[in-house]
Coordinates of N, CA, C and O in Angstrom, one line a residue:
X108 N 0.9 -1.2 0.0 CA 0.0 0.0 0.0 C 0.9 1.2 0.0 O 1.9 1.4 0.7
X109 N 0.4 2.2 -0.9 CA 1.0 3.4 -0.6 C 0.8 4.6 0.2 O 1.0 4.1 1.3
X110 N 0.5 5.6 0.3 CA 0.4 6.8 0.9 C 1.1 7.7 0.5 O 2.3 7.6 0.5
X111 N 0.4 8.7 0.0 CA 1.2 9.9 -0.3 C 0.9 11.0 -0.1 O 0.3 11.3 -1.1
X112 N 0.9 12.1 0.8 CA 0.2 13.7 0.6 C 1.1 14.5 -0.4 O 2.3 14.4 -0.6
X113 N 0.1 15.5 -1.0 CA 0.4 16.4 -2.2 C -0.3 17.3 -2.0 O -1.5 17.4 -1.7
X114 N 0.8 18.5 -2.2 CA -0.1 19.9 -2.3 C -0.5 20.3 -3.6 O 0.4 20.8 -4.3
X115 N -2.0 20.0 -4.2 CA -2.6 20.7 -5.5 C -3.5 22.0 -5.5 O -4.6 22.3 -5.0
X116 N -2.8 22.5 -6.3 CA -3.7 23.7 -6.0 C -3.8 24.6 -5.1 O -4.3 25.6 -5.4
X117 N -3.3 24.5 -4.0 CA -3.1 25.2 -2.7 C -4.0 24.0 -1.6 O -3.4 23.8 -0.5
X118 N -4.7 23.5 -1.8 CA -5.0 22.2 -1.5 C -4.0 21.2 -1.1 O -2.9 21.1 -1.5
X119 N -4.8 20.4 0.0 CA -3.7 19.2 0.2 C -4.3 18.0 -0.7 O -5.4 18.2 -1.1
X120 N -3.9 17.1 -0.8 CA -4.5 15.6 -1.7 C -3.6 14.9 -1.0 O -2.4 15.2 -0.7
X121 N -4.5 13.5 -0.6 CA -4.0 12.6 -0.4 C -4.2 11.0 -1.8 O -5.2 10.5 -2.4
X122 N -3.1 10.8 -1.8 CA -3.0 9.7 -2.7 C -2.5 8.5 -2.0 O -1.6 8.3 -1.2
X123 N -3.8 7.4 -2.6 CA -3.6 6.1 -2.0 C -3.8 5.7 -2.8 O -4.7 6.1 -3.6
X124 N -2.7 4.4 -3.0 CA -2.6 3.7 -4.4 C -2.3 2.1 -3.4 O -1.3 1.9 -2.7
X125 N -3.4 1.0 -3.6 CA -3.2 -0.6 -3.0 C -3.1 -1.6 -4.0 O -3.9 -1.9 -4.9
X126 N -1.8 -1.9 -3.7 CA -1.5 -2.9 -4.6 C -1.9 -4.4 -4.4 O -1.4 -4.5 -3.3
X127 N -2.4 -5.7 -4.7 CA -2.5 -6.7 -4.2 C -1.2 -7.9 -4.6 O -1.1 -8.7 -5.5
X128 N -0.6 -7.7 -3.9 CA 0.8 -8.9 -3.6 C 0.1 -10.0 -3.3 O 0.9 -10.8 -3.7
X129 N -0.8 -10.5 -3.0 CA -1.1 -12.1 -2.6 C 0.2 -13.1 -3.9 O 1.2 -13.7 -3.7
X130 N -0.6 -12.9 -4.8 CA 0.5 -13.8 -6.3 C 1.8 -13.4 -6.1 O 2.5 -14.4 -6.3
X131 N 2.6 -12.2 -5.8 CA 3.8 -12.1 -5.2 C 4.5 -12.9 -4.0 O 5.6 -13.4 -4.0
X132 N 3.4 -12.9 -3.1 CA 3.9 -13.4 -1.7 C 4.1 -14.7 -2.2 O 5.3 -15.2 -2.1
X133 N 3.2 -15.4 -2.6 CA 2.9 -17.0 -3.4 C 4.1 -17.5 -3.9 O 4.6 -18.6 -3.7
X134 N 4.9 -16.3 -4.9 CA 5.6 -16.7 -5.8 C 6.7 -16.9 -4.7 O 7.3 -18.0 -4.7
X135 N 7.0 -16.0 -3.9 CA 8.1 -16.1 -3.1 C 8.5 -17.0 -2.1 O 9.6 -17.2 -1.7
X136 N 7.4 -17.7 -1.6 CA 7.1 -18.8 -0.7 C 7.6 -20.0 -1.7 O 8.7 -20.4 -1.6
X137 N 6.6 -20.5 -2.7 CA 7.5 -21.3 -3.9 C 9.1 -21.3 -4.1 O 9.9 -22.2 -4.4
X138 N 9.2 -19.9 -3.9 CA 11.0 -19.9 -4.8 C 11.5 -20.4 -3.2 O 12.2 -21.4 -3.1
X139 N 11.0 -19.9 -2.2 CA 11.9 -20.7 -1.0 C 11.7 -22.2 -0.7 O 12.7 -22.7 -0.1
X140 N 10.7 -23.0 -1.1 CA 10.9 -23.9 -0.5 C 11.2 -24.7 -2.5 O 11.3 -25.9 -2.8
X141 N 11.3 -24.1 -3.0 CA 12.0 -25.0 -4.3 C 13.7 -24.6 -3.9 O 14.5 -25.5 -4.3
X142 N 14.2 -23.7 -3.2 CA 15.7 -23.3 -2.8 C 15.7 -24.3 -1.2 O 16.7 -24.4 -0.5
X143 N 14.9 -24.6 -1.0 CA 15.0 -25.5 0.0 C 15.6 -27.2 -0.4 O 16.4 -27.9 0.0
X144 N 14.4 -27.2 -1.5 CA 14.6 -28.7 -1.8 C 15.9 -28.8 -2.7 O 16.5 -29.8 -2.5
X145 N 16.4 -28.0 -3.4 CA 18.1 -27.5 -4.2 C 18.9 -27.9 -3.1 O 19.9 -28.6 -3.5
X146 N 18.7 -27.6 -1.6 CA 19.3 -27.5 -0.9 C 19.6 -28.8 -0.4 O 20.7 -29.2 -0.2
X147 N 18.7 -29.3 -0.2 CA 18.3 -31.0 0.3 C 19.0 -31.9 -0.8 O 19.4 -33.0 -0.3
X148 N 19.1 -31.7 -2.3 CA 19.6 -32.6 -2.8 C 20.9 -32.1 -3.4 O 21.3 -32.6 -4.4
X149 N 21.5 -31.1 -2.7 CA 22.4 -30.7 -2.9 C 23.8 -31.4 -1.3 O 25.0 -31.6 -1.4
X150 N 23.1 -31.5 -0.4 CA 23.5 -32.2 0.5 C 23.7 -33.3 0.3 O 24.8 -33.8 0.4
X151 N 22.5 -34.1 0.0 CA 22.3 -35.7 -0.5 C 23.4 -35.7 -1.2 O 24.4 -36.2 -0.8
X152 N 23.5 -35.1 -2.4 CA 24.8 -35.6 -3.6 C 26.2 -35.4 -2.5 O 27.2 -36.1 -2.5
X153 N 25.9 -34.7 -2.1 CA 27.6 -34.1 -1.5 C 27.9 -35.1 -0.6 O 29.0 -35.7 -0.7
X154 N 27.0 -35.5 0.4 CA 27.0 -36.8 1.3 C 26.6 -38.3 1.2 O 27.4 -39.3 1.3
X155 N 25.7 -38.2 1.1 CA 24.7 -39.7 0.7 C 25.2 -40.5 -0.6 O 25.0 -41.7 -1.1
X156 N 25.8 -39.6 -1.0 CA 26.3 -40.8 -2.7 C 27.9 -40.8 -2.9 O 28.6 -41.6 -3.5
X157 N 28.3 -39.5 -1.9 CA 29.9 -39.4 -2.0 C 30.4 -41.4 -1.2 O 31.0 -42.4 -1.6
X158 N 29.8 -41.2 -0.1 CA 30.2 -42.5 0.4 C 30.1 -43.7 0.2 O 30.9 -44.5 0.5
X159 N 29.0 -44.0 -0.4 CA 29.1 -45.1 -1.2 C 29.9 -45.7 -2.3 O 30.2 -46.9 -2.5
X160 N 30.1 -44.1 -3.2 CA 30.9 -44.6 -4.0 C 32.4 -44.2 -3.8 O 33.0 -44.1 -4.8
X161 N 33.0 -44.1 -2.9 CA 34.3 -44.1 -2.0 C 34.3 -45.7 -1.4 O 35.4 -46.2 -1.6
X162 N 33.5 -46.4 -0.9 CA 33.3 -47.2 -0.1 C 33.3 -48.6 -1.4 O 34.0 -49.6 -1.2
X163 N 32.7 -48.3 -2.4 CA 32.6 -49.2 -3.4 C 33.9 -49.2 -4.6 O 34.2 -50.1 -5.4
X164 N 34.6 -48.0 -4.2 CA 35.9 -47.4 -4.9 C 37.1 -48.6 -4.5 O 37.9 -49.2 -5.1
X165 N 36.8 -48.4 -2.8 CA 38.4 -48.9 -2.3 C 38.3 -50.6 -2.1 O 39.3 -51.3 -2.0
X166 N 36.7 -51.2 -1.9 CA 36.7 -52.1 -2.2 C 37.2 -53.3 -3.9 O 38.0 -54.3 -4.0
X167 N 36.4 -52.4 -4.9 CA 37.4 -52.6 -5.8 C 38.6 -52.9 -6.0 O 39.1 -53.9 -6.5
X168 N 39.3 -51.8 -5.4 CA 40.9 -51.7 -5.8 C 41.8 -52.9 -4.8 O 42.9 -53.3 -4.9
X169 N 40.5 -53.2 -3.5 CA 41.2 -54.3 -3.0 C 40.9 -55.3 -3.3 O 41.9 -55.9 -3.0
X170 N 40.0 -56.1 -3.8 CA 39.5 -57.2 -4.6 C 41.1 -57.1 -6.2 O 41.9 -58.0 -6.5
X171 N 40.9 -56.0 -6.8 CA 41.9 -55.6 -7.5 C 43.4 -56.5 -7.0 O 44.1 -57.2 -7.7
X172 N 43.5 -56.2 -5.7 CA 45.2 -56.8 -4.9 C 45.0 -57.9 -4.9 O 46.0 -58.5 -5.2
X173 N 43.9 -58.7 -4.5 CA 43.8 -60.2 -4.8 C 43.2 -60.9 -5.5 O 42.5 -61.8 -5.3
X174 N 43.5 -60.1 -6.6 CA 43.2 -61.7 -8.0 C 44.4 -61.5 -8.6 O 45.2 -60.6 -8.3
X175 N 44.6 -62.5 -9.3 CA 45.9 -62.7 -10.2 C 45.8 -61.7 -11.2 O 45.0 -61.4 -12.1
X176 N 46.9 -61.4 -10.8 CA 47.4 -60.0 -11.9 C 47.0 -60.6 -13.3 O 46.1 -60.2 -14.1
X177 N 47.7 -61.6 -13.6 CA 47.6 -62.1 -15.1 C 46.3 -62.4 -15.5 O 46.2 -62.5 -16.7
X178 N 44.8 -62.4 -14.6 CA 43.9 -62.7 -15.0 C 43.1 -61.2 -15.6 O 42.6 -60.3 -14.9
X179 N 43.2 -61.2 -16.9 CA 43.0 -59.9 -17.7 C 41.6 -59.9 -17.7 O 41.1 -59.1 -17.0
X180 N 40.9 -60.7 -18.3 CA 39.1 -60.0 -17.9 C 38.8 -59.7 -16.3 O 38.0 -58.8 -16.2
X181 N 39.1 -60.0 -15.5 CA 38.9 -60.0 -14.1 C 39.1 -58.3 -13.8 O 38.2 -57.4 -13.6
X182 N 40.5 -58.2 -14.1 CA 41.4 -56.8 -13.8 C 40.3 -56.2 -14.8 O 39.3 -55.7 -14.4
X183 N 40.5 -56.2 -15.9 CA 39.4 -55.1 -17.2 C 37.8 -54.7 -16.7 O 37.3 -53.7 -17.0
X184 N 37.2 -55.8 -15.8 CA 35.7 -55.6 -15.5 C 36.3 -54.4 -14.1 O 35.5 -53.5 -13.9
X185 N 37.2 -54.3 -13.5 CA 37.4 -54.1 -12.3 C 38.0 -52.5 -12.8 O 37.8 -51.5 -12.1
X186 N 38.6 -52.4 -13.8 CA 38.8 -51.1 -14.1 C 37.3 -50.5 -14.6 O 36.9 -49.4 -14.3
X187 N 36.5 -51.5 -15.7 CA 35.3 -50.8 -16.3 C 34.6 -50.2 -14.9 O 34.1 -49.1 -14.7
X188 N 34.8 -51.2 -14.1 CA 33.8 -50.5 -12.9 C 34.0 -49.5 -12.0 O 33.2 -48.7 -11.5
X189 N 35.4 -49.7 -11.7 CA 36.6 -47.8 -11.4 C 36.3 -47.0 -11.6 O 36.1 -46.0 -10.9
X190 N 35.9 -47.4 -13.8 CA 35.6 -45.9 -14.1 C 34.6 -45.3 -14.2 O 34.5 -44.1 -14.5
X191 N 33.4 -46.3 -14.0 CA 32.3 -45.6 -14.0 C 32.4 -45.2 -12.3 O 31.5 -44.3 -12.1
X192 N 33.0 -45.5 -11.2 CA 33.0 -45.1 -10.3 C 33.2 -43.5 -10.1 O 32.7 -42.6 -9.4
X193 N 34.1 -43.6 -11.0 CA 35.2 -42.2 -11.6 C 33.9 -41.4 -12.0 O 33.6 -40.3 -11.5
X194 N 32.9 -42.0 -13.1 CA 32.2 -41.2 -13.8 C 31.1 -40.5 -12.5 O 30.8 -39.3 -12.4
X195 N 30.7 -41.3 -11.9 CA 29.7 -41.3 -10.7 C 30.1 -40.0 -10.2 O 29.5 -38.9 -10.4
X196 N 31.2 -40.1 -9.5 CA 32.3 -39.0 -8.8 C 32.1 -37.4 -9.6 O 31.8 -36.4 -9.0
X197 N 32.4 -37.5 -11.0 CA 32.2 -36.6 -11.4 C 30.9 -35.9 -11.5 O 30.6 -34.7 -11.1
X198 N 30.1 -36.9 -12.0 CA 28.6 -36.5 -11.8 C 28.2 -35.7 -10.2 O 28.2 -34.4 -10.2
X199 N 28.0 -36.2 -9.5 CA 28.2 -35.9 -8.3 C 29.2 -34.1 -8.2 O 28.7 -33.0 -7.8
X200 N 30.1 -34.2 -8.5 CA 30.7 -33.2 -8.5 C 30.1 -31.8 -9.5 O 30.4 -30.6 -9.4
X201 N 29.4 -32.4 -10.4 CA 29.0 -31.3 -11.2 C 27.7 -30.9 -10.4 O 27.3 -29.8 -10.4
X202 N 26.7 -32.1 -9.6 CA 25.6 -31.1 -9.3 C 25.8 -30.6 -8.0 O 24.9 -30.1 -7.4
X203 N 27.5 -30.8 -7.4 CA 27.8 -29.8 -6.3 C 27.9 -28.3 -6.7 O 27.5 -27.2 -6.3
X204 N 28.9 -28.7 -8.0 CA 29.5 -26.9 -8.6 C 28.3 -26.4 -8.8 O 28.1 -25.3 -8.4
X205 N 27.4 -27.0 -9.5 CA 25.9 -26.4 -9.6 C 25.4 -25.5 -8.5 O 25.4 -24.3 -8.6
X206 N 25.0 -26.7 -7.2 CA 25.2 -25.9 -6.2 C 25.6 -25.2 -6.0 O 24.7 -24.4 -6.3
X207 N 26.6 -24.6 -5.6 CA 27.7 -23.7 -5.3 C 27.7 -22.3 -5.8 O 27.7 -21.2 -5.2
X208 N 27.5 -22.5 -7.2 CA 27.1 -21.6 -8.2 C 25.7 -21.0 -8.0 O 25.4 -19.9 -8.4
X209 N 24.6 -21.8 -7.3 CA 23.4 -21.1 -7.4 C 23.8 -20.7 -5.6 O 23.2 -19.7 -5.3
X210 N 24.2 -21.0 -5.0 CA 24.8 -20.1 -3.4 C 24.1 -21.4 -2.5 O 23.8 -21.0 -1.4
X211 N 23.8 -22.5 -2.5 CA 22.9 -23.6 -2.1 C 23.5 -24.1 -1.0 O 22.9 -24.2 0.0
X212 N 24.8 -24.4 -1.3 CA 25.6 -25.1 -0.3 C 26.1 -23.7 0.3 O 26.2 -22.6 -0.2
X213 N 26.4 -24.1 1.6 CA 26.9 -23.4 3.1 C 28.0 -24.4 3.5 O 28.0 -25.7 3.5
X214 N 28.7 -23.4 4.0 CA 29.7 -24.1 4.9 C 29.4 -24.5 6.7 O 28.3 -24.3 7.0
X215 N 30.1 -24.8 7.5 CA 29.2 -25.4 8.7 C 30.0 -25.2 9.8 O 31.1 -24.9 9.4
X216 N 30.0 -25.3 10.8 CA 31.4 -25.5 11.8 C 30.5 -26.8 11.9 O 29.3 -27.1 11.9
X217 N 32.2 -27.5 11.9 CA 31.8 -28.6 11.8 C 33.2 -29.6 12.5 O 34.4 -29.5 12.1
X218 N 32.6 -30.5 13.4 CA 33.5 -31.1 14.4 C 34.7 -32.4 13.4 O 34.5 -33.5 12.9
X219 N 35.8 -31.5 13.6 CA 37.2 -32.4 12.7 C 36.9 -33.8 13.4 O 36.6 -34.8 12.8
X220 N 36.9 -33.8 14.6 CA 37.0 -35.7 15.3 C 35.9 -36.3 14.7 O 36.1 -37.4 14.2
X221 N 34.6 -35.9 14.5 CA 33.6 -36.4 13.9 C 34.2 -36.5 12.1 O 34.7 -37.6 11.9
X222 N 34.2 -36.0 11.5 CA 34.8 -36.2 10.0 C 35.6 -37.2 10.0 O 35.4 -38.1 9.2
X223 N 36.9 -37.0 11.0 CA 38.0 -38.3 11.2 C 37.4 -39.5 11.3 O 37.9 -40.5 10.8
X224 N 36.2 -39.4 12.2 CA 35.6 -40.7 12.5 C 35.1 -41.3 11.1 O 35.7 -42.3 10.8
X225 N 34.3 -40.7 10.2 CA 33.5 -41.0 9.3 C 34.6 -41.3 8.4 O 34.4 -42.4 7.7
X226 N 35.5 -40.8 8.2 CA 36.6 -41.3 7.5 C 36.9 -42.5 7.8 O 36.9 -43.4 6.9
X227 N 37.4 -42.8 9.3 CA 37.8 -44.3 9.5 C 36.9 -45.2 9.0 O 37.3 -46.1 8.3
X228 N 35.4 -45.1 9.4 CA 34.8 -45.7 9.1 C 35.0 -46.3 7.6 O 35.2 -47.5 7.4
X229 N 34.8 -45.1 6.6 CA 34.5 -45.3 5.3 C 35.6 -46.3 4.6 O 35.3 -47.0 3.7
X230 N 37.2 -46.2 5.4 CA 38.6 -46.7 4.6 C 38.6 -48.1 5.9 O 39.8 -48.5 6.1
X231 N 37.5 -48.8 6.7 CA 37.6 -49.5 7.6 C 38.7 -50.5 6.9 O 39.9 -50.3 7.0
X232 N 37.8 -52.0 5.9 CA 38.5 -52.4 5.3 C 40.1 -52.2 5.1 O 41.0 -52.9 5.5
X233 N 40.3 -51.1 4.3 CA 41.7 -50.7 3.9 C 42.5 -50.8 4.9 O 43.5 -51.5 4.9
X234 N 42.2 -49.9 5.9 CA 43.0 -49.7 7.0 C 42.8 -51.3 7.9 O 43.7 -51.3 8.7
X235 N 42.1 -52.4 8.0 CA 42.5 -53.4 8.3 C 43.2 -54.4 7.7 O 43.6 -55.5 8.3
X236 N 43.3 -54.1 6.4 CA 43.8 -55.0 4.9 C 45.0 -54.8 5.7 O 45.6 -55.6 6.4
X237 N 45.5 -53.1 5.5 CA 47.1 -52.8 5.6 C 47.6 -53.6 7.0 O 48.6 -54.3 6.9
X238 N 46.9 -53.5 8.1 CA 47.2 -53.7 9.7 C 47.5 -51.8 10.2 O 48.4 -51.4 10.8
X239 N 46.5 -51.1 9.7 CA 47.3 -50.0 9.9 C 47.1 -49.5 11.1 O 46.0 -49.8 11.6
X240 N 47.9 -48.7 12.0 CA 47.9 -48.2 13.1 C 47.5 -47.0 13.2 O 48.4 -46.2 12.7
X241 N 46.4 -46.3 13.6 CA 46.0 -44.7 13.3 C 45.8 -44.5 14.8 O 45.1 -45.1 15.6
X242 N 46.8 -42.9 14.8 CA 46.3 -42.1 15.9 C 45.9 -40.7 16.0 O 46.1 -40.3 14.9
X243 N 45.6 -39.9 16.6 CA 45.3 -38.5 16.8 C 45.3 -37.8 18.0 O 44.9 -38.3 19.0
X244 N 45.7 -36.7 17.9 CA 45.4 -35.9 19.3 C 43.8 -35.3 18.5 O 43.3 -35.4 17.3
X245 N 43.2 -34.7 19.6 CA 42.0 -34.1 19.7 C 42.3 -33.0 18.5 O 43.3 -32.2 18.5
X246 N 41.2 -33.2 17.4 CA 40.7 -32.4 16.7 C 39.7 -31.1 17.1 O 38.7 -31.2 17.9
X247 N 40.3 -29.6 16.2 CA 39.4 -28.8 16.4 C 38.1 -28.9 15.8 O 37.7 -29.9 15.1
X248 N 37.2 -27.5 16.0 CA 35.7 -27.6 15.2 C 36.2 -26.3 14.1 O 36.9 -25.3 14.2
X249 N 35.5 -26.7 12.8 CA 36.2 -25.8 11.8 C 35.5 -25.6 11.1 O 34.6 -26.4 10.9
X250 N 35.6 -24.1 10.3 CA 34.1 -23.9 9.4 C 34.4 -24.0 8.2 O 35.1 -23.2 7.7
X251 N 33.9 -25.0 7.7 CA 34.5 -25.8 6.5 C 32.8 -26.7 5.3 O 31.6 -26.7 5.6
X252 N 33.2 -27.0 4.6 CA 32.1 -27.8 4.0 C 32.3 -29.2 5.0 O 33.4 -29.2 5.6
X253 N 31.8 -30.0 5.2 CA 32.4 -31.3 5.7 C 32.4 -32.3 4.9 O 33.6 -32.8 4.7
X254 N 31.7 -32.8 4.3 CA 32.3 -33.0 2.8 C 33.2 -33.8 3.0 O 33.5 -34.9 3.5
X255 N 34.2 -32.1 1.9 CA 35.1 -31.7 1.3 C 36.3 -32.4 3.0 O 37.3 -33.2 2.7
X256 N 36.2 -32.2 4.1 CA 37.1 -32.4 5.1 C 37.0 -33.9 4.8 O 38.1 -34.2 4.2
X257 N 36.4 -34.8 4.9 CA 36.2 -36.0 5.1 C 36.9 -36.3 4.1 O 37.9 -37.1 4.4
X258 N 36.7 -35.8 2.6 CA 37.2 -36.2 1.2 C 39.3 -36.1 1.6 O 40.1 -36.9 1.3
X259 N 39.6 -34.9 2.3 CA 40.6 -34.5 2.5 C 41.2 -35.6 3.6 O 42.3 -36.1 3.4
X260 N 40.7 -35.7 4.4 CA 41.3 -36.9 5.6 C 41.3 -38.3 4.6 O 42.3 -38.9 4.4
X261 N 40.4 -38.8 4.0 CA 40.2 -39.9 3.1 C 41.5 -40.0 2.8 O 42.2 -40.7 3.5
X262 N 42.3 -39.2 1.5 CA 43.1 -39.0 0.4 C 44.4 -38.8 1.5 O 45.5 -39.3 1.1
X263 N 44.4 -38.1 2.8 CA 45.7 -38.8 3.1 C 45.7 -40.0 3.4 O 46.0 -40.7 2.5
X264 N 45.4 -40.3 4.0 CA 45.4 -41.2 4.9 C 45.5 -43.1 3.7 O 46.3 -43.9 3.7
X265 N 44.5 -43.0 3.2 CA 44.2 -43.5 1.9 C 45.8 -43.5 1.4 O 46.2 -44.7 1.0
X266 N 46.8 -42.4 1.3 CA 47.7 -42.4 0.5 C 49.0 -42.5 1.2 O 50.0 -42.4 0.6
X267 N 48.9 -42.7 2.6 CA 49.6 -43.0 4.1 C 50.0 -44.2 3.7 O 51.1 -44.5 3.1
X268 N 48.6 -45.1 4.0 CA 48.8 -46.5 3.9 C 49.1 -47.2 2.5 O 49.5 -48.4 2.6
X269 N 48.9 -46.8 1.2 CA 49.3 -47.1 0.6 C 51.0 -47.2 -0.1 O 51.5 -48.1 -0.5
X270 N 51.5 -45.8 0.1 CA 53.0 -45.5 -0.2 C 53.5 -45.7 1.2 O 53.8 -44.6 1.8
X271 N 53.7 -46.7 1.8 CA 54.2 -46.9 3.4 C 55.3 -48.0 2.5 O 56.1 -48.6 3.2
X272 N 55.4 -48.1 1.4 CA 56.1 -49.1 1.5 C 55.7 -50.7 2.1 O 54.6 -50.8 2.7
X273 N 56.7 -52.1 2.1 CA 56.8 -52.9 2.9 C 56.5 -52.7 4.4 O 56.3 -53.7 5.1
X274 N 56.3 -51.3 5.1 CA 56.4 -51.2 6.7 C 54.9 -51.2 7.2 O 54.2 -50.5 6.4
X275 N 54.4 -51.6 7.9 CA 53.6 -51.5 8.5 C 53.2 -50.4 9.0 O 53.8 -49.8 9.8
X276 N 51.7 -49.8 8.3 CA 51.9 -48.5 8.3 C 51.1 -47.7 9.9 O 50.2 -47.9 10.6
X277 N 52.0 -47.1 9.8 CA 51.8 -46.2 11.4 C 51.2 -44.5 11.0 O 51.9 -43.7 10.4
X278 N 50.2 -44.2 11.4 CA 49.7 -43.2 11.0 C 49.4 -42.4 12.3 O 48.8 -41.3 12.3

């Protein structure tokens, strides 16, 4: 609604001009909870499908260590399925940048020991394949994607135990 006073004429005038927003308000309630649901499966991708296919990644590559090298269709199905793992990952990765680009994803304080945790979890296997020894002092809380932290603890750690050499790896 508006309101306006005006002097005409030597006269005052008042001008009232009512607009009806209802179909505005509507539209904007819509755009929020459609930026809601962006939001919801913007998390989902970033979380709910990252782990699976990390989880189904390192399984591979360890099935990969025990078959016989020389068995070439074995190894060939085990790369075809890598790379669609590869392709997965990417996918996933474009409807984060998506995200990102439309402002969807937020960063979080978010507890490092908890991420560490979900990491061990996720490389359980690996890290019992190797015998590996992991420790930590107490992690801070950090405003970060968590995600992206998890993905980051993964890829050392992941890359600890694998370039350890012959030694039993101590982390």
């Amino acid at each position: 609604m508006l309101l306006n006073a005006r002097r005409i004429n030597g006269g005052r005038t008042i001008l009232l001009a009512i607009e009806d927003i209802t179909e505005r308000k509507e539209m904007e309630r819509e755009l929020k909870r459609s930026n809601g649901q962006l939001e919801r499966l913007a998390q989902v991708a970033s979380h709910d499908l990252r782990g699976p296919v990390r989880t189904v990644s390192c399984y591979l590559e360890l099935i990969r260590k025990r078959i016989d090298p020389n068995d070439r269709e074995t190894n060939e199905f085990i790369t075809i399925a890598l790379n669609g793992m590869k392709g997965m990952n990417k996918l996933i990765e474009s409807i984060l940048d998506d995200a990102k680009m439309w402002g969807l994803l937020k960063t979080f304080s978010v507890d490092a020991n908890e991420a560490f945790d979900a990491t061990l979890k996720n490389l359980q296997l690996l890290i019992t394949e190797a015998d590996a020894q992991i420790t930590r002092d107490r992690l801070p809380v950090v405003v970060t994607d968590p995600t992206k932290l998890i993905q980051v603890f993964q890829n050392l750690l992941a890359n600890a135990i694998e370039y350890c050499g012959d030694a039993k790896p101590v982390i």
